[in-house]
mmCIF file of N, CA and C in Angstrom:
data_model
loop_
_atom_site.group_PDB
_atom_site.id
_atom_site.type_symbol
_atom_site.label_atom_id
_atom_site.label_comp_id
_atom_site.label_asym_id
_atom_site.label_seq_id
_atom_site.Cartn_x
_atom_site.Cartn_y
_atom_site.Cartn_z
ATOM 1 N N MET A 1 -78.587 29.106 155.214
ATOM 2 C CA MET A 1 -77.640 28.920 156.348
ATOM 3 C C MET A 1 -77.432 30.300 156.935
ATOM 4 N N PHE A 2 -77.357 31.359 156.163
ATOM 5 C CA PHE A 2 -76.949 32.729 156.682
ATOM 6 C C PHE A 2 -78.069 33.395 157.227
ATOM 7 N N ALA A 3 -79.300 33.074 157.025
ATOM 8 C CA ALA A 3 -80.508 33.804 157.423
ATOM 9 C C ALA A 3 -80.645 33.645 158.935
ATOM 10 N N GLY A 4 -81.005 34.685 159.637
ATOM 11 C CA GLY A 4 -81.536 34.532 161.125
ATOM 12 C C GLY A 4 -80.387 34.192 161.927
ATOM 13 N N MET A 5 -79.224 34.483 161.571
ATOM 14 C CA MET A 5 -78.059 34.188 162.475
ATOM 15 C C MET A 5 -77.763 35.485 163.335
ATOM 16 N N ASN A 6 -77.661 35.340 164.616
ATOM 17 C CA ASN A 6 -77.364 36.473 165.409
ATOM 18 C C ASN A 6 -75.760 36.526 165.519
ATOM 19 N N LEU A 7 -75.348 37.577 165.170
ATOM 20 C CA LEU A 7 -73.885 37.690 164.980
ATOM 21 C C LEU A 7 -73.202 37.771 166.273
ATOM 22 N N PHE A 8 -73.721 37.668 167.526
ATOM 23 C CA PHE A 8 -73.063 37.511 168.643
ATOM 24 C C PHE A 8 -73.226 36.185 169.355
ATOM 25 N N ASP A 9 -74.023 35.190 168.727
ATOM 26 C CA ASP A 9 -74.017 33.809 169.319
ATOM 27 C C ASP A 9 -72.535 33.071 169.007
ATOM 28 N N LYS A 10 -72.227 32.639 170.122
ATOM 29 C CA LYS A 10 -70.975 31.854 169.807
ATOM 30 C C LYS A 10 -69.804 32.167 169.077
ATOM 31 N N CYS A 11 -69.513 33.676 169.085
ATOM 32 C CA CYS A 11 -68.586 34.191 168.259
ATOM 33 C C CYS A 11 -67.132 34.169 168.735
ATOM 34 N N ARG A 12 -66.280 33.597 167.802
ATOM 35 C CA ARG A 12 -64.860 33.541 168.223
ATOM 36 C C ARG A 12 -64.064 34.125 167.199
ATOM 37 N N ILE A 13 -63.078 35.001 167.672
ATOM 38 C CA ILE A 13 -62.319 35.799 166.546
ATOM 39 C C ILE A 13 -60.900 35.357 166.849
ATOM 40 N N TYR A 14 -60.317 35.147 165.487
ATOM 41 C CA TYR A 14 -58.802 34.694 165.435
ATOM 42 C C TYR A 14 -58.168 35.853 164.447
ATOM 43 N N ILE A 15 -56.899 36.202 164.838
ATOM 44 C CA ILE A 15 -56.234 37.071 163.940
ATOM 45 C C ILE A 15 -54.828 36.361 163.799
ATOM 46 N N ILE A 16 -54.613 36.293 162.416
ATOM 47 C CA ILE A 16 -53.348 35.483 162.022
ATOM 48 C C ILE A 16 -52.670 36.505 161.271
ATOM 49 N N ILE A 17 -51.128 36.717 161.614
ATOM 50 C CA ILE A 17 -50.366 37.512 160.745
ATOM 51 C C ILE A 17 -49.371 36.540 160.172
ATOM 52 N N VAL A 18 -49.465 36.830 158.653
ATOM 53 C CA VAL A 18 -48.449 36.031 157.878
ATOM 54 C C VAL A 18 -47.173 36.912 157.612
ATOM 55 N N ASP A 19 -45.957 36.631 158.385
ATOM 56 C CA ASP A 19 -44.918 37.432 158.085
ATOM 57 C C ASP A 19 -44.113 36.805 156.909
ATOM 58 N N LYS A 20 -44.100 37.519 155.910
ATOM 59 C CA LYS A 20 -43.259 37.254 154.699
ATOM 60 C C LYS A 20 -42.528 38.338 154.323
ATOM 61 N N GLY A 21 -41.871 39.035 155.110
ATOM 62 C CA GLY A 21 -41.076 40.265 154.795
ATOM 63 C C GLY A 21 -41.934 41.379 154.411
ATOM 64 N N GLU A 22 -41.753 41.931 153.224
ATOM 65 C CA GLU A 22 -42.429 43.025 152.699
ATOM 66 C C GLU A 22 -43.801 42.555 152.129
ATOM 67 N N PHE A 23 -44.103 41.244 152.237
ATOM 68 C CA PHE A 23 -45.370 40.882 151.593
ATOM 69 C C PHE A 23 -46.320 40.270 152.889
ATOM 70 N N ASP A 24 -46.169 41.024 153.952
ATOM 71 C CA ASP A 24 -47.183 40.560 155.052
ATOM 72 C C ASP A 24 -48.592 40.423 154.739
ATOM 73 N N MET A 25 -49.200 39.463 155.301
ATOM 74 C CA MET A 25 -50.650 39.393 155.200
ATOM 75 C C MET A 25 -51.370 39.245 156.418
ATOM 76 N N LYS A 26 -52.456 39.666 156.618
ATOM 77 C CA LYS A 26 -53.238 39.559 157.941
ATOM 78 C C LYS A 26 -54.521 38.797 157.484
ATOM 79 N N ILE A 27 -54.868 37.992 158.282
ATOM 80 C CA ILE A 27 -56.111 37.109 158.087
ATOM 81 C C ILE A 27 -56.622 36.980 159.423
ATOM 82 N N THR A 28 -58.062 37.766 159.382
ATOM 83 C CA THR A 28 -58.936 37.759 160.566
ATOM 84 C C THR A 28 -60.075 36.550 160.244
ATOM 85 N N LYS A 29 -60.174 35.827 161.162
ATOM 86 C CA LYS A 29 -61.246 34.815 161.098
ATOM 87 C C LYS A 29 -62.160 34.891 162.316
ATOM 88 N N THR A 30 -63.461 34.901 161.950
ATOM 89 C CA THR A 30 -64.630 34.878 162.822
ATOM 90 C C THR A 30 -65.468 33.725 162.706
ATOM 91 N N ILE A 31 -65.544 33.054 163.797
ATOM 92 C CA ILE A 31 -66.382 31.951 163.743
ATOM 93 C C ILE A 31 -67.664 32.093 164.594
ATOM 94 N N ASN A 32 -68.740 32.137 163.983
ATOM 95 C CA ASN A 32 -70.122 32.559 164.670
ATOM 96 C C ASN A 32 -71.215 31.416 164.463
ATOM 97 N N GLY A 33 -71.115 30.586 165.285
ATOM 98 C CA GLY A 33 -72.082 29.303 165.169
ATOM 99 C C GLY A 33 -71.588 28.551 164.075
ATOM 100 N N SER A 34 -72.377 28.341 163.180
ATOM 101 C CA SER A 34 -72.012 27.450 161.869
ATOM 102 C C SER A 34 -71.554 28.438 160.760
ATOM 103 N N ILE A 35 -71.313 29.715 160.895
ATOM 104 C CA ILE A 35 -70.751 30.536 159.752
ATOM 105 C C ILE A 35 -69.547 31.142 160.262
ATOM 106 N N ALA A 36 -68.616 31.036 159.330
ATOM 107 C CA ALA A 36 -67.208 31.627 159.487
ATOM 108 C C ALA A 36 -67.008 32.774 158.617
ATOM 109 N N THR A 37 -66.331 33.737 158.961
ATOM 110 C CA THR A 37 -65.953 34.904 158.123
ATOM 111 C C THR A 37 -64.342 34.977 158.172
ATOM 112 N N ILE A 38 -63.865 34.845 156.844
ATOM 113 C CA ILE A 38 -62.506 35.153 156.710
ATOM 114 C C ILE A 38 -62.344 36.397 156.196
ATOM 115 N N ILE A 39 -61.336 37.234 156.691
ATOM 116 C CA ILE A 39 -61.061 38.617 156.228
ATOM 117 C C ILE A 39 -59.497 38.624 155.939
ATOM 118 N N PRO A 40 -59.131 38.323 154.665
ATOM 119 C CA PRO A 40 -57.762 38.602 154.289
ATOM 120 C C PRO A 40 -57.419 39.990 154.058
ATOM 121 N N GLU A 41 -56.181 40.459 154.452
ATOM 122 C CA GLU A 41 -55.714 41.850 154.066
ATOM 123 C C GLU A 41 -54.378 41.804 153.464
ATOM 124 N N GLY A 42 -54.383 42.462 152.344
ATOM 125 C CA GLY A 42 -53.014 42.529 151.514
ATOM 126 C C GLY A 42 -53.217 41.879 150.240
ATOM 127 N N MET A 43 -52.239 41.118 149.772
ATOM 128 C CA MET A 43 -52.190 40.266 148.527
ATOM 129 C C MET A 43 -52.268 38.903 148.609
ATOM 130 N N ILE A 44 -53.219 38.312 147.842
ATOM 131 C CA ILE A 44 -53.280 36.816 147.830
ATOM 132 C C ILE A 44 -52.483 36.332 146.733
ATOM 133 N N ASP A 45 -51.145 36.217 146.789
ATOM 134 C CA ASP A 45 -50.277 35.905 145.621
ATOM 135 C C ASP A 45 -49.596 34.576 146.014
ATOM 136 N N THR A 46 -48.537 34.356 145.246
ATOM 137 C CA THR A 46 -47.873 33.094 145.257
ATOM 138 C C THR A 46 -47.384 32.899 146.696
ATOM 139 N N VAL A 47 -46.714 33.964 147.236
ATOM 140 C CA VAL A 47 -46.145 33.837 148.676
ATOM 141 C C VAL A 47 -47.048 33.725 149.688
ATOM 142 N N ASN A 48 -48.287 34.270 149.499
ATOM 143 C CA ASN A 48 -49.272 34.237 150.831
ATOM 144 C C ASN A 48 -50.418 33.245 150.549
ATOM 145 N N SER A 49 -50.603 32.731 149.363
ATOM 146 C CA SER A 49 -51.630 31.774 149.092
ATOM 147 C C SER A 49 -51.583 30.463 149.964
ATOM 148 N N PRO A 50 -50.404 29.866 150.277
ATOM 149 C CA PRO A 50 -50.249 28.794 151.127
ATOM 150 C C PRO A 50 -50.977 29.184 152.599
ATOM 151 N N ALA A 51 -50.648 30.243 153.291
ATOM 152 C CA ALA A 51 -51.181 30.597 154.392
ATOM 153 C C ALA A 51 -52.632 30.951 154.478
ATOM 154 N N PHE A 52 -52.997 31.483 153.272
ATOM 155 C CA PHE A 52 -54.397 31.666 153.078
ATOM 156 C C PHE A 52 -55.170 30.420 153.115
ATOM 157 N N GLU A 53 -54.624 29.308 152.232
ATOM 158 C CA GLU A 53 -55.152 28.077 152.135
ATOM 159 C C GLU A 53 -55.118 27.305 153.494
ATOM 160 N N ASN A 54 -54.037 27.377 154.119
ATOM 161 C CA ASN A 54 -53.962 26.804 155.440
ATOM 162 C C ASN A 54 -55.049 27.350 156.501
ATOM 163 N N GLU A 55 -55.409 28.535 156.458
ATOM 164 C CA GLU A 55 -56.292 29.176 157.306
ATOM 165 C C GLU A 55 -57.872 28.774 156.808
ATOM 166 N N ALA A 56 -57.972 28.724 155.568
ATOM 167 C CA ALA A 56 -59.337 28.364 155.116
ATOM 168 C C ALA A 56 -59.567 26.968 155.452
ATOM 169 N N GLU A 57 -58.486 26.074 155.278
ATOM 170 C CA GLU A 57 -58.689 24.563 155.620
ATOM 171 C C GLU A 57 -59.083 24.513 157.192
ATOM 172 N N THR A 58 -58.440 25.277 158.080
ATOM 173 C CA THR A 58 -58.664 25.258 159.398
ATOM 174 C C THR A 58 -60.275 25.582 159.630
ATOM 175 N N VAL A 59 -60.619 26.618 158.909
ATOM 176 C CA VAL A 59 -62.055 27.038 159.183
ATOM 177 C C VAL A 59 -62.876 25.839 158.653
ATOM 178 N N LEU A 60 -62.581 25.287 157.610
ATOM 179 C CA LEU A 60 -63.466 24.278 156.910
ATOM 180 C C LEU A 60 -63.618 23.010 157.760
ATOM 181 N N SER A 61 -62.607 22.736 158.751
ATOM 182 C CA SER A 61 -62.750 21.724 159.679
ATOM 183 C C SER A 61 -63.742 21.979 160.831
ATOM 184 N N GLN A 62 -64.137 23.213 160.823
ATOM 185 C CA GLN A 62 -65.233 23.572 161.877
ATOM 186 C C GLN A 62 -66.612 23.913 161.286
ATOM 187 N N THR A 63 -66.539 24.419 160.027
ATOM 188 C CA THR A 63 -67.986 24.735 159.384
ATOM 189 C C THR A 63 -67.758 24.714 157.961
ATOM 190 N N ASN A 64 -68.977 24.551 157.185
ATOM 191 C CA ASN A 64 -68.871 24.551 155.783
ATOM 192 C C ASN A 64 -69.603 25.727 155.104
ATOM 193 N N ASN A 65 -69.816 26.722 156.012
ATOM 194 C CA ASN A 65 -70.446 27.890 155.499
ATOM 195 C C ASN A 65 -69.566 29.146 155.782
ATOM 196 N N ILE A 66 -68.961 29.668 154.709
ATOM 197 C CA ILE A 66 -67.990 30.692 154.875
ATOM 198 C C ILE A 66 -68.353 31.916 154.049
ATOM 199 N N ILE A 67 -67.945 33.080 154.673
ATOM 200 C CA ILE A 67 -67.917 34.427 154.043
ATOM 201 C C ILE A 67 -66.608 35.035 153.957
ATOM 202 N N MET A 68 -66.255 35.192 152.717
ATOM 203 C CA MET A 68 -64.913 35.749 152.471
ATOM 204 C C MET A 68 -65.020 37.228 152.247
ATOM 205 N N ASP A 69 -64.452 37.959 153.277
ATOM 206 C CA ASP A 69 -64.792 39.345 152.963
ATOM 207 C C ASP A 69 -63.403 40.061 152.421
ATOM 208 N N PHE A 70 -63.529 40.407 151.197
ATOM 209 C CA PHE A 70 -62.180 40.929 150.439
ATOM 210 C C PHE A 70 -62.207 42.342 150.246
ATOM 211 N N SER A 71 -62.752 42.971 151.411
ATOM 212 C CA SER A 71 -62.766 44.445 151.381
ATOM 213 C C SER A 71 -61.238 44.999 151.600
ATOM 214 N N HIS A 72 -60.296 44.124 152.094
ATOM 215 C CA HIS A 72 -58.840 44.716 152.249
ATOM 216 C C HIS A 72 -57.974 43.971 151.375
ATOM 217 N N VAL A 73 -58.535 43.063 150.408
ATOM 218 C CA VAL A 73 -57.481 42.473 149.440
ATOM 219 C C VAL A 73 -57.449 43.327 148.357
ATOM 220 N N GLU A 74 -56.008 43.647 148.107
ATOM 221 C CA GLU A 74 -55.479 44.426 147.013
ATOM 222 C C GLU A 74 -55.202 43.869 145.683
ATOM 223 N N TYR A 75 -55.035 42.453 145.782
ATOM 224 C CA TYR A 75 -54.589 41.696 144.561
ATOM 225 C C TYR A 75 -54.887 40.157 144.799
ATOM 226 N N ILE A 76 -55.192 39.482 143.696
ATOM 227 C CA ILE A 76 -55.257 38.151 143.764
ATOM 228 C C ILE A 76 -54.480 37.496 142.470
ATOM 229 N N SER A 77 -53.581 36.548 142.661
ATOM 230 C CA SER A 77 -52.928 35.851 141.730
ATOM 231 C C SER A 77 -53.528 34.659 141.327
ATOM 232 N N SER A 78 -53.081 33.880 140.276
ATOM 233 C CA SER A 78 -53.566 32.649 139.893
ATOM 234 C C SER A 78 -53.452 31.585 141.137
ATOM 235 N N SER A 79 -52.491 31.827 141.948
ATOM 236 C CA SER A 79 -52.286 30.784 143.112
ATOM 237 C C SER A 79 -53.496 31.134 144.055
ATOM 238 N N GLY A 80 -53.926 32.315 144.170
ATOM 239 C CA GLY A 80 -55.045 32.645 145.107
ATOM 240 C C GLY A 80 -56.303 32.118 144.409
ATOM 241 N N LEU A 81 -56.381 32.289 143.119
ATOM 242 C CA LEU A 81 -57.663 31.836 142.506
ATOM 243 C C LEU A 81 -57.724 30.269 142.769
ATOM 244 N N ARG A 82 -56.663 29.618 142.508
ATOM 245 C CA ARG A 82 -56.682 28.220 142.847
ATOM 246 C C ARG A 82 -57.019 27.852 144.116
ATOM 247 N N VAL A 83 -56.813 28.519 145.166
ATOM 248 C CA VAL A 83 -57.171 28.284 146.513
ATOM 249 C C VAL A 83 -58.536 28.544 146.575
ATOM 250 N N LEU A 84 -59.148 29.436 146.050
ATOM 251 C CA LEU A 84 -60.591 29.803 146.189
ATOM 252 C C LEU A 84 -61.474 28.623 145.543
ATOM 253 N N LEU A 85 -60.832 28.210 144.352
ATOM 254 C CA LEU A 85 -61.511 26.967 143.654
ATOM 255 C C LEU A 85 -61.479 25.811 144.514
ATOM 256 N N LYS A 86 -60.403 25.442 145.063
ATOM 257 C CA LYS A 86 -60.310 24.330 145.843
ATOM 258 C C LYS A 86 -61.083 24.319 147.068
ATOM 259 N N ILE A 87 -61.301 25.569 147.749
ATOM 260 C CA ILE A 87 -62.129 25.663 149.005
ATOM 261 C C ILE A 87 -63.543 25.470 148.326
ATOM 262 N N GLN A 88 -64.086 26.250 147.383
ATOM 263 C CA GLN A 88 -65.298 26.202 146.864
ATOM 264 C C GLN A 88 -65.740 24.753 146.482
ATOM 265 N N LYS A 89 -64.774 23.806 146.021
ATOM 266 C CA LYS A 89 -65.261 22.414 145.649
ATOM 267 C C LYS A 89 -65.452 21.692 146.947
ATOM 268 N N LYS A 90 -64.589 21.872 147.887
ATOM 269 C CA LYS A 90 -64.776 21.238 149.257
ATOM 270 C C LYS A 90 -66.104 21.633 149.680
ATOM 271 N N ILE A 91 -66.442 22.952 149.750
ATOM 272 C CA ILE A 91 -67.707 23.226 150.594
ATOM 273 C C ILE A 91 -68.874 22.830 149.627
ATOM 274 N N ALA A 92 -68.786 22.844 148.370
ATOM 275 C CA ALA A 92 -69.917 22.192 147.493
ATOM 276 C C ALA A 92 -70.146 20.729 147.804
ATOM 277 N N SER A 93 -69.072 20.055 148.080
ATOM 278 C CA SER A 93 -69.256 18.666 148.290
ATOM 279 C C SER A 93 -69.928 18.238 149.648
ATOM 280 N N THR A 94 -69.884 19.267 150.461
ATOM 281 C CA THR A 94 -70.574 19.084 151.852
ATOM 282 C C THR A 94 -71.854 19.855 151.983
ATOM 283 N N ASN A 95 -72.406 20.276 150.868
ATOM 284 C CA ASN A 95 -73.659 21.140 150.732
ATOM 285 C C ASN A 95 -73.521 22.409 151.532
ATOM 286 N N GLY A 96 -72.400 22.942 151.585
ATOM 287 C CA GLY A 96 -72.177 24.214 152.372
ATOM 288 C C GLY A 96 -72.302 25.311 151.392
ATOM 289 N N GLU A 97 -71.714 26.497 151.729
ATOM 290 C CA GLU A 97 -71.834 27.670 150.906
ATOM 291 C C GLU A 97 -70.680 28.636 151.225
ATOM 292 N N MET A 98 -70.210 29.169 150.232
ATOM 293 C CA MET A 98 -69.212 30.239 150.337
ATOM 294 C C MET A 98 -69.488 31.507 149.517
ATOM 295 N N LYS A 99 -69.588 32.649 150.261
ATOM 296 C CA LYS A 99 -69.905 33.859 149.523
ATOM 297 C C LYS A 99 -68.576 34.846 149.622
ATOM 298 N N ILE A 100 -68.215 35.401 148.598
ATOM 299 C CA ILE A 100 -67.219 36.407 148.589
ATOM 300 C C ILE A 100 -67.848 37.818 148.523
ATOM 301 N N THR A 101 -67.572 38.662 149.344
ATOM 302 C CA THR A 101 -68.033 39.891 149.554
ATOM 303 C C THR A 101 -67.020 41.011 149.526
ATOM 304 N N ASN A 102 -67.358 42.309 149.169
ATOM 305 C CA ASN A 102 -66.819 43.462 149.303
ATOM 306 C C ASN A 102 -65.423 43.465 148.248
ATOM 307 N N ILE A 103 -65.650 43.008 147.036
ATOM 308 C CA ILE A 103 -64.424 42.868 146.212
ATOM 309 C C ILE A 103 -64.283 44.377 145.557
ATOM 310 N N ASN A 104 -63.061 44.695 145.358
ATOM 311 C CA ASN A 104 -62.859 45.916 144.631
ATOM 312 C C ASN A 104 -62.905 45.809 143.046
ATOM 313 N N ASN A 105 -62.895 46.744 142.395
ATOM 314 C CA ASN A 105 -63.197 46.550 140.917
ATOM 315 C C ASN A 105 -62.179 45.828 140.133
ATOM 316 N N SER A 106 -60.863 45.906 140.505
ATOM 317 C CA SER A 106 -59.853 45.191 139.959
ATOM 318 C C SER A 106 -59.778 43.633 140.238
ATOM 319 N N ILE A 107 -60.360 43.386 141.316
ATOM 320 C CA ILE A 107 -60.461 41.785 141.651
ATOM 321 C C ILE A 107 -61.836 41.493 140.942
ATOM 322 N N ARG A 108 -62.860 42.071 140.978
ATOM 323 C CA ARG A 108 -63.999 41.699 140.044
ATOM 324 C C ARG A 108 -63.581 41.424 138.688
ATOM 325 N N GLU A 109 -62.812 42.270 138.313
ATOM 326 C CA GLU A 109 -62.471 42.093 136.811
ATOM 327 C C GLU A 109 -61.607 40.841 136.609
ATOM 328 N N VAL A 110 -60.853 40.520 137.456
ATOM 329 C CA VAL A 110 -60.036 39.262 137.582
ATOM 330 C C VAL A 110 -61.048 38.094 137.391
ATOM 331 N N PHE A 111 -62.019 38.169 138.414
ATOM 332 C CA PHE A 111 -63.067 37.164 138.496
ATOM 333 C C PHE A 111 -63.822 36.939 137.135
ATOM 334 N N GLU A 112 -64.094 38.129 136.553
ATOM 335 C CA GLU A 112 -64.898 37.996 135.280
ATOM 336 C C GLU A 112 -64.073 37.480 134.118
ATOM 337 N N VAL A 113 -62.835 37.916 134.182
ATOM 338 C CA VAL A 113 -62.156 37.572 132.778
ATOM 339 C C VAL A 113 -61.628 35.934 132.923
ATOM 340 N N THR A 114 -61.454 35.579 134.275
ATOM 341 C CA THR A 114 -61.197 34.052 134.361
ATOM 342 C C THR A 114 -62.355 33.077 134.420
ATOM 343 N N GLY A 115 -63.495 33.767 134.506
ATOM 344 C CA GLY A 115 -64.837 32.979 134.560
ATOM 345 C C GLY A 115 -64.990 32.635 136.036
ATOM 346 N N PHE A 116 -64.267 33.054 137.036
ATOM 347 C CA PHE A 116 -64.609 32.645 138.445
ATOM 348 C C PHE A 116 -65.939 33.359 138.887
ATOM 349 N N SER A 117 -66.361 34.478 138.240
ATOM 350 C CA SER A 117 -67.632 35.175 138.633
ATOM 351 C C SER A 117 -68.777 34.126 138.276
ATOM 352 N N ASP A 118 -68.596 33.240 137.463
ATOM 353 C CA ASP A 118 -69.646 32.228 137.135
ATOM 354 C C ASP A 118 -69.499 30.971 138.125
ATOM 355 N N ILE A 119 -68.527 30.716 138.741
ATOM 356 C CA ILE A 119 -68.327 29.597 139.604
ATOM 357 C C ILE A 119 -68.600 29.983 141.068
ATOM 358 N N LEU A 120 -68.075 31.187 141.488
ATOM 359 C CA LEU A 120 -68.091 31.707 142.855
ATOM 360 C C LEU A 120 -69.339 32.554 143.085
ATOM 361 N N THR A 121 -69.905 32.607 144.295
ATOM 362 C CA THR A 121 -71.057 33.438 144.751
ATOM 363 C C THR A 121 -70.334 34.712 145.172
ATOM 364 N N ILE A 122 -70.431 35.763 144.423
ATOM 365 C CA ILE A 122 -69.863 37.055 144.669
ATOM 366 C C ILE A 122 -71.112 38.019 145.013
ATOM 367 N N CYS A 123 -71.022 38.615 146.258
ATOM 368 C CA CYS A 123 -72.118 39.418 146.648
ATOM 369 C C CYS A 123 -71.556 40.982 146.710
#
């Protein structure tokens, strides 16, 4: 699904700011044809994971091919992992694909220790 996609075809960008006091999170979504990119910034924790899930669900209503760019994610809790698993299951049931890119070493370690590196496609 990702091969041969021109990045400027039908490209729409959305920026969502989740205001939770000191735990703000920014989520940028780009929908480009049949591929969406979600770029969360900050922590995906108990406070922010519901907003992260809502934004992912919104994207899932438009496409089943998602790139999660984690280049600005500092931390992910078990709540965030639950959201990723839920999204992955929905995408798999529709023959779509989710790729997680640009993870830092601490998040990679969380994925490895929890076994999520065997479940998710991490690039």
